[in-house]
CSV table of C-alpha atoms and ligand atoms in Angstrom, one decimal:
chain,number,residue,atom,x,y,z
A,9,ASN,CA,29.3,17.1,5.0
A,10,ASN,CA,28.8,18.3,1.4
A,11,SER,CA,25.6,20.3,1.8
A,12,LYS,CA,27.1,23.5,0.4
A,13,VAL,CA,28.2,21.8,-2.8
A,14,TRP,CA,24.8,20.0,-3.1
A,15,GLU,CA,23.1,23.4,-2.8
A,16,ASP,CA,25.4,25.0,-5.3
A,17,VAL,CA,24.9,22.2,-7.9
A,18,ASP,CA,21.1,22.3,-7.3
A,19,ILE,CA,21.0,26.1,-7.9
A,20,TYR,CA,23.4,25.7,-10.9
A,21,PHE,CA,21.0,23.3,-12.6
A,22,SER,CA,17.8,25.2,-11.7
A,23,ASP,CA,19.4,28.4,-13.1
A,24,HIS,CA,20.3,26.7,-16.4
A,25,LEU,CA,17.5,24.2,-17.1
A,26,LYS,CA,14.4,26.4,-16.6
A,27,THR,CA,13.3,24.6,-13.5
A,28,SER,CA,11.8,27.9,-12.3
A,29,ASP,CA,10.0,31.0,-13.7
A,30,ILE,CA,8.0,34.0,-12.5
A,31,VAL,CA,4.9,31.9,-11.7
A,32,MET,CA,6.7,29.2,-9.8
A,33,ASP,CA,8.8,31.7,-8.0
A,34,SER,CA,5.7,33.7,-7.0
A,35,ILE,CA,4.2,30.6,-5.5
A,36,LEU,CA,7.2,30.2,-3.2
A,37,LYS,CA,7.0,33.9,-2.3
A,38,GLU,CA,3.3,33.7,-1.5
A,39,ASN,CA,3.8,30.6,0.6
A,40,LEU,CA,6.6,32.4,2.6
A,41,GLU,CA,4.5,35.5,3.1
A,42,ALA,CA,1.5,33.4,4.3
A,43,GLY,CA,3.9,31.7,6.8
A,44,LEU,CA,3.7,28.2,5.3
A,45,PRO,CA,6.7,25.9,6.1
A,46,ALA,CA,9.1,25.7,3.2
A,47,ILE,CA,8.6,22.0,2.8
A,48,ASP,CA,7.6,22.0,-0.9
A,49,VAL,CA,9.6,20.0,-3.4
A,50,SER,CA,12.6,21.9,-4.9
A,51,PRO,CA,12.4,23.5,-8.4
A,52,ASN,CA,14.5,20.7,-9.9
A,53,GLN,CA,12.3,18.1,-8.2
A,54,GLY,CA,9.1,19.9,-9.3
A,55,LYS,CA,10.4,19.8,-12.9
A,56,PHE,CA,11.1,16.1,-12.4
A,57,LEU,CA,7.5,15.5,-11.4
A,58,TYR,CA,6.4,17.5,-14.4
A,59,LEU,CA,8.6,15.5,-16.8
A,60,LEU,CA,7.4,12.2,-15.2
A,61,THR,CA,3.8,13.2,-15.7
A,62,LYS,CA,4.6,13.8,-19.4
A,63,LEU,CA,6.6,10.6,-19.7
A,64,LYS,CA,3.6,8.7,-18.3
A,65,GLY,CA,1.1,10.7,-20.4
A,66,ALA,CA,-0.9,11.0,-17.2
A,67,LYS,CA,-4.4,12.5,-17.4
A,68,HIS,CA,-5.7,11.8,-13.9
A,69,ILE,CA,-3.5,12.7,-10.9
A,70,LEU,CA,-4.0,12.3,-7.2
A,71,GLU,CA,-1.8,14.2,-4.8
A,72,ILE,CA,-1.9,13.7,-1.0
A,73,GLY,CA,-0.5,16.8,0.7
A,74,THR,CA,-1.0,20.2,-1.2
A,75,LEU,CA,0.7,22.7,1.1
A,76,GLY,CA,0.8,25.9,-1.1
A,77,GLY,CA,0.3,24.0,-4.4
A,78,TYR,CA,3.9,24.2,-5.6
A,79,SER,CA,4.1,20.5,-6.7
A,80,THR,CA,0.4,20.7,-7.6
A,81,VAL,CA,1.1,23.5,-10.2
A,82,TRP,CA,4.1,21.6,-11.7
A,83,PHE,CA,1.8,18.6,-12.2
A,84,GLY,CA,-1.0,20.8,-13.5
A,85,ARG,CA,1.3,22.3,-16.1
A,86,ALA,CA,2.2,18.8,-17.4
A,87,LEU,CA,-1.5,17.7,-17.7
A,88,PRO,CA,-3.2,17.8,-21.1
A,89,ASN,CA,-6.2,20.2,-21.5
A,90,ASP,CA,-8.7,17.5,-20.5
A,91,GLY,CA,-6.5,16.3,-17.6
A,92,HIS,CA,-7.5,16.6,-14.0
A,93,LEU,CA,-5.8,16.6,-10.6
A,94,ILE,CA,-7.2,16.1,-7.1
A,95,SER,CA,-5.1,17.3,-4.2
A,96,LEU,CA,-5.9,16.4,-0.6
A,97,GLU,CA,-5.0,18.8,2.1
A,98,TYR,CA,-5.8,18.8,5.8
A,99,SER,CA,-5.2,22.5,6.5
A,100,GLN,CA,-7.8,25.1,5.5
A,101,LYS,CA,-5.1,27.7,5.5
A,102,HIS,CA,-2.7,25.8,3.2
A,103,ALA,CA,-5.6,25.0,0.9
A,104,LYS,CA,-6.6,28.7,0.6
A,105,VAL,CA,-3.1,29.8,-0.3
A,106,ALA,CA,-2.8,26.9,-2.8
A,107,GLU,CA,-6.1,27.9,-4.4
A,108,GLU,CA,-4.9,31.4,-5.0
A,109,ASN,CA,-1.6,30.2,-6.4
A,110,ILE,CA,-3.4,27.7,-8.7
A,111,ARG,CA,-5.6,30.6,-9.9
A,112,ASN,CA,-2.6,32.8,-10.6
A,113,ALA,CA,-1.1,30.0,-12.6
A,114,GLY,CA,-4.3,29.7,-14.7
A,115,LEU,CA,-4.8,26.1,-13.7
A,116,GLU,CA,-8.0,26.2,-11.7
A,117,HIS,CA,-10.0,24.4,-14.4
A,118,LYS,CA,-7.8,21.3,-14.0
A,119,ILE,CA,-7.2,21.2,-10.3
A,120,GLU,CA,-9.5,20.5,-7.3
A,121,ILE,CA,-8.4,20.6,-3.7
A,122,MET,CA,-10.3,18.5,-1.2
A,123,ILE,CA,-10.0,19.9,2.4
A,124,GLY,CA,-9.8,17.5,5.3
A,125,PRO,CA,-7.7,14.7,6.7
A,126,ALA,CA,-6.7,12.6,3.7
A,127,LEU,CA,-7.9,9.4,5.4
A,128,ASP,CA,-11.4,11.0,5.4
A,129,THR,CA,-11.4,12.3,1.8
A,130,LEU,CA,-9.7,9.2,0.2
A,131,PRO,CA,-12.8,7.0,0.9
A,132,THR,CA,-15.1,9.5,-0.9
A,133,LEU,CA,-13.2,9.5,-4.2
A,134,LYS,CA,-14.8,6.4,-5.7
A,135,GLY,CA,-18.3,7.7,-4.9
A,136,LYS,CA,-17.4,10.9,-6.7
A,137,GLY,CA,-16.5,9.0,-9.8
A,138,PHE,CA,-12.7,9.1,-9.3
A,139,SER,CA,-12.0,5.4,-9.1
A,140,THR,CA,-8.5,5.2,-10.6
A,141,PHE,CA,-5.6,7.6,-11.3
A,142,ASP,CA,-2.6,7.4,-13.7
A,143,LEU,CA,-0.2,9.0,-11.2
A,144,ILE,CA,-0.4,9.3,-7.4
A,145,PHE,CA,2.0,11.5,-5.4
A,146,ILE,CA,2.1,10.8,-1.6
A,147,ASP,CA,3.5,13.8,0.3
A,148,ALA,CA,1.6,14.4,3.5
A,149,ASP,CA,2.0,13.3,7.1
A,150,LYS,CA,4.6,10.6,7.0
A,151,PRO,CA,3.2,8.4,9.9
A,152,ASN,CA,0.2,7.7,7.7
A,153,ASN,CA,2.4,6.5,4.7
A,154,PRO,CA,1.3,2.8,5.2
A,155,SER,CA,-2.4,3.8,4.9
A,156,TYR,CA,-1.7,6.1,2.0
A,157,LEU,CA,0.1,3.4,0.1
A,158,LYS,CA,-2.9,1.0,0.6
A,159,TRP,CA,-5.2,3.7,-0.7
A,160,ALA,CA,-2.9,4.4,-3.6
A,161,LEU,CA,-3.0,0.8,-4.6
A,162,GLU,CA,-6.8,0.7,-4.2
A,163,LEU,CA,-7.1,3.7,-6.6
A,164,SER,CA,-4.7,2.3,-9.1
A,165,LYS,CA,-4.9,0.3,-12.3
A,166,PRO,CA,-2.1,-1.4,-14.3
A,167,GLY,CA,0.5,1.1,-15.2
A,168,THR,CA,-0.3,3.6,-12.5
A,169,VAL,CA,2.8,5.5,-11.2
A,170,ILE,CA,3.0,5.9,-7.4
A,171,ILE,CA,5.6,8.2,-5.9
A,172,VAL,CA,6.2,8.6,-2.1
A,173,ASP,CA,8.3,11.6,-1.1
A,174,ASN,CA,10.7,12.2,1.7
A,175,VAL,CA,11.5,8.5,2.4
A,176,VAL,CA,15.2,9.0,3.3
A,177,ARG,CA,15.0,11.6,6.0
A,178,ASN,CA,18.7,12.3,6.3
A,179,GLY,CA,19.4,8.6,6.2
A,180,ARG,CA,17.3,7.9,9.3
A,181,VAL,CA,15.1,5.5,7.3
A,182,ALA,CA,17.9,2.8,7.6
A,183,ASP,CA,17.8,3.0,11.4
A,184,ASP,CA,15.6,0.2,12.7
A,185,ASN,CA,15.8,1.6,16.2
A,186,SER,CA,14.3,4.9,15.3
A,187,GLU,CA,11.2,5.9,17.2
A,188,GLU,CA,10.6,9.0,15.1
A,189,PRO,CA,7.0,8.7,13.9
A,190,SER,CA,7.8,9.8,10.3
A,191,VAL,CA,10.6,7.2,10.1
A,192,VAL,CA,8.5,4.5,11.6
A,193,GLY,CA,5.6,5.2,9.2
A,194,THR,CA,8.0,5.3,6.2
A,195,ARG,CA,9.6,2.0,7.3
A,196,GLN,CA,6.2,0.3,7.7
A,197,MET,CA,5.3,1.5,4.2
A,198,VAL,CA,8.5,0.1,2.8
A,199,GLU,CA,7.8,-3.2,4.7
A,200,LEU,CA,4.4,-3.3,2.9
A,201,LEU,CA,6.1,-2.7,-0.4
A,202,SER,CA,8.6,-5.6,0.2
A,203,LYS,CA,5.6,-8.0,0.5
A,204,GLU,CA,3.4,-6.4,-2.2
A,205,SER,CA,3.2,-8.3,-5.5
A,206,ARG,CA,1.0,-5.7,-7.3
A,207,ILE,CA,3.7,-3.1,-7.8
A,208,GLU,CA,7.4,-2.8,-8.9
A,209,THR,CA,9.3,-0.2,-7.0
A,210,THR,CA,12.7,1.4,-6.4
A,211,ALA,CA,14.0,4.2,-4.2
A,212,ILE,CA,16.2,7.1,-5.2
A,213,GLN,CA,18.2,9.2,-2.7
A,214,THR,CA,18.4,12.9,-3.5
A,215,VAL,CA,20.5,15.9,-2.3
A,216,GLY,CA,20.2,19.6,-2.9
A,217,ILE,CA,18.7,22.7,-1.5
A,218,LYS,CA,16.3,20.6,0.6
A,219,GLY,CA,19.1,18.6,2.1
A,220,TYR,CA,19.5,14.8,1.9
A,221,ASP,CA,16.2,12.9,1.2
A,222,GLY,CA,14.7,10.7,-1.5
A,223,PHE,CA,11.6,9.1,-2.9
A,224,VAL,CA,10.1,5.8,-3.7
A,225,LEU,CA,8.9,5.3,-7.3
A,226,GLY,CA,6.7,2.4,-8.4
A,227,ILE,CA,4.6,1.2,-11.3
A,228,VAL,CA,1.5,-1.0,-10.7
A,229,LYS,CA,2.0,-4.2,-12.7
A,230,GLU,CA,0.1,-5.0,-15.8
B,328,SAM,N1,3.3,18.5,-2.0
B,328,SAM,C1,3.7,19.8,-1.5
B,328,SAM,C2,4.7,20.5,-2.4
B,328,SAM,O1,5.7,19.8,-2.7
B,328,SAM,O2,4.5,21.7,-2.7
B,328,SAM,C3,4.2,19.7,-0.1
B,328,SAM,C4,3.3,19.0,0.9
B,328,SAM,S1,3.8,19.2,2.6
B,328,SAM,C5,5.3,18.2,2.6
B,328,SAM,C6,2.6,18.2,3.4
B,328,SAM,C7,1.2,18.8,3.5
B,328,SAM,O3,0.4,17.7,4.0
B,328,SAM,C8,1.0,19.9,4.4
B,328,SAM,O4,0.4,21.0,3.8
B,328,SAM,C9,0.1,19.4,5.5
B,328,SAM,O5,-0.8,20.3,6.0
B,328,SAM,C10,-0.6,18.3,4.8
B,328,SAM,N2,-1.1,17.2,5.7
B,328,SAM,C11,-0.6,16.8,6.9
B,328,SAM,N3,-1.4,15.9,7.4
B,328,SAM,C12,-2.4,15.7,6.5
B,328,SAM,C13,-3.5,14.8,6.5
B,328,SAM,N4,-3.8,13.9,7.5
B,328,SAM,N5,-4.4,14.8,5.5
B,328,SAM,C14,-4.1,15.7,4.4
B,328,SAM,N6,-3.1,16.5,4.4
B,328,SAM,C15,-2.2,16.5,5.4
């Protein structure tokens, strides 16, 4: 396969297009030293999320799945001064590393991490005054993708952007015999989208330093 050339091209673009810097690099270093799995988005993908946030002019962002806060900081950098991001993370350890990284990036005033299983914290958002978001990034445990999509729609308004990461899984998403829980969860989520009239969506396949994967992108209808 072409994985070597995919990696070379990814690195070529991140070297030339400022998709990394000292702060972003230090987050990856801290994550590695803390023993977190290297399953964050890549630098080019992080910059894409940053650009998408600016394109949308998003002020209120919800992220499901923080890890060490790498994607979180990309979003946080794109937010205006009065913007706000809530990130949901199951692991206390991951959240602690992320909080430190967010502080080092100078973004703690814009970002709040809620610790616990996302299916427990999502139902508390409305009561805390966060009833809708401009952009929602789903990147946690993939078997729960159908529930996360339902929650994302519940917390949306016309024009809300919803992104679901890692939906291709090396091509396994197209295998209707797969019993892999992540593939099954993602296929159930895509099934829901195929019947959902409230949102317009597409899916884009990606290659690069993170291998062969992709994301679903949608906008809630006016
Ligand atoms: N968005 C991050 C980034 O790009 O830097 C990567 C997130 S990583 C793929 C998925 C994260 O979701 C992990 O930190 C994991 O602990 C968390 N997670 C797994 N199950 C969860 C759950 N039920 N609720 C909340 N977070 C969960």
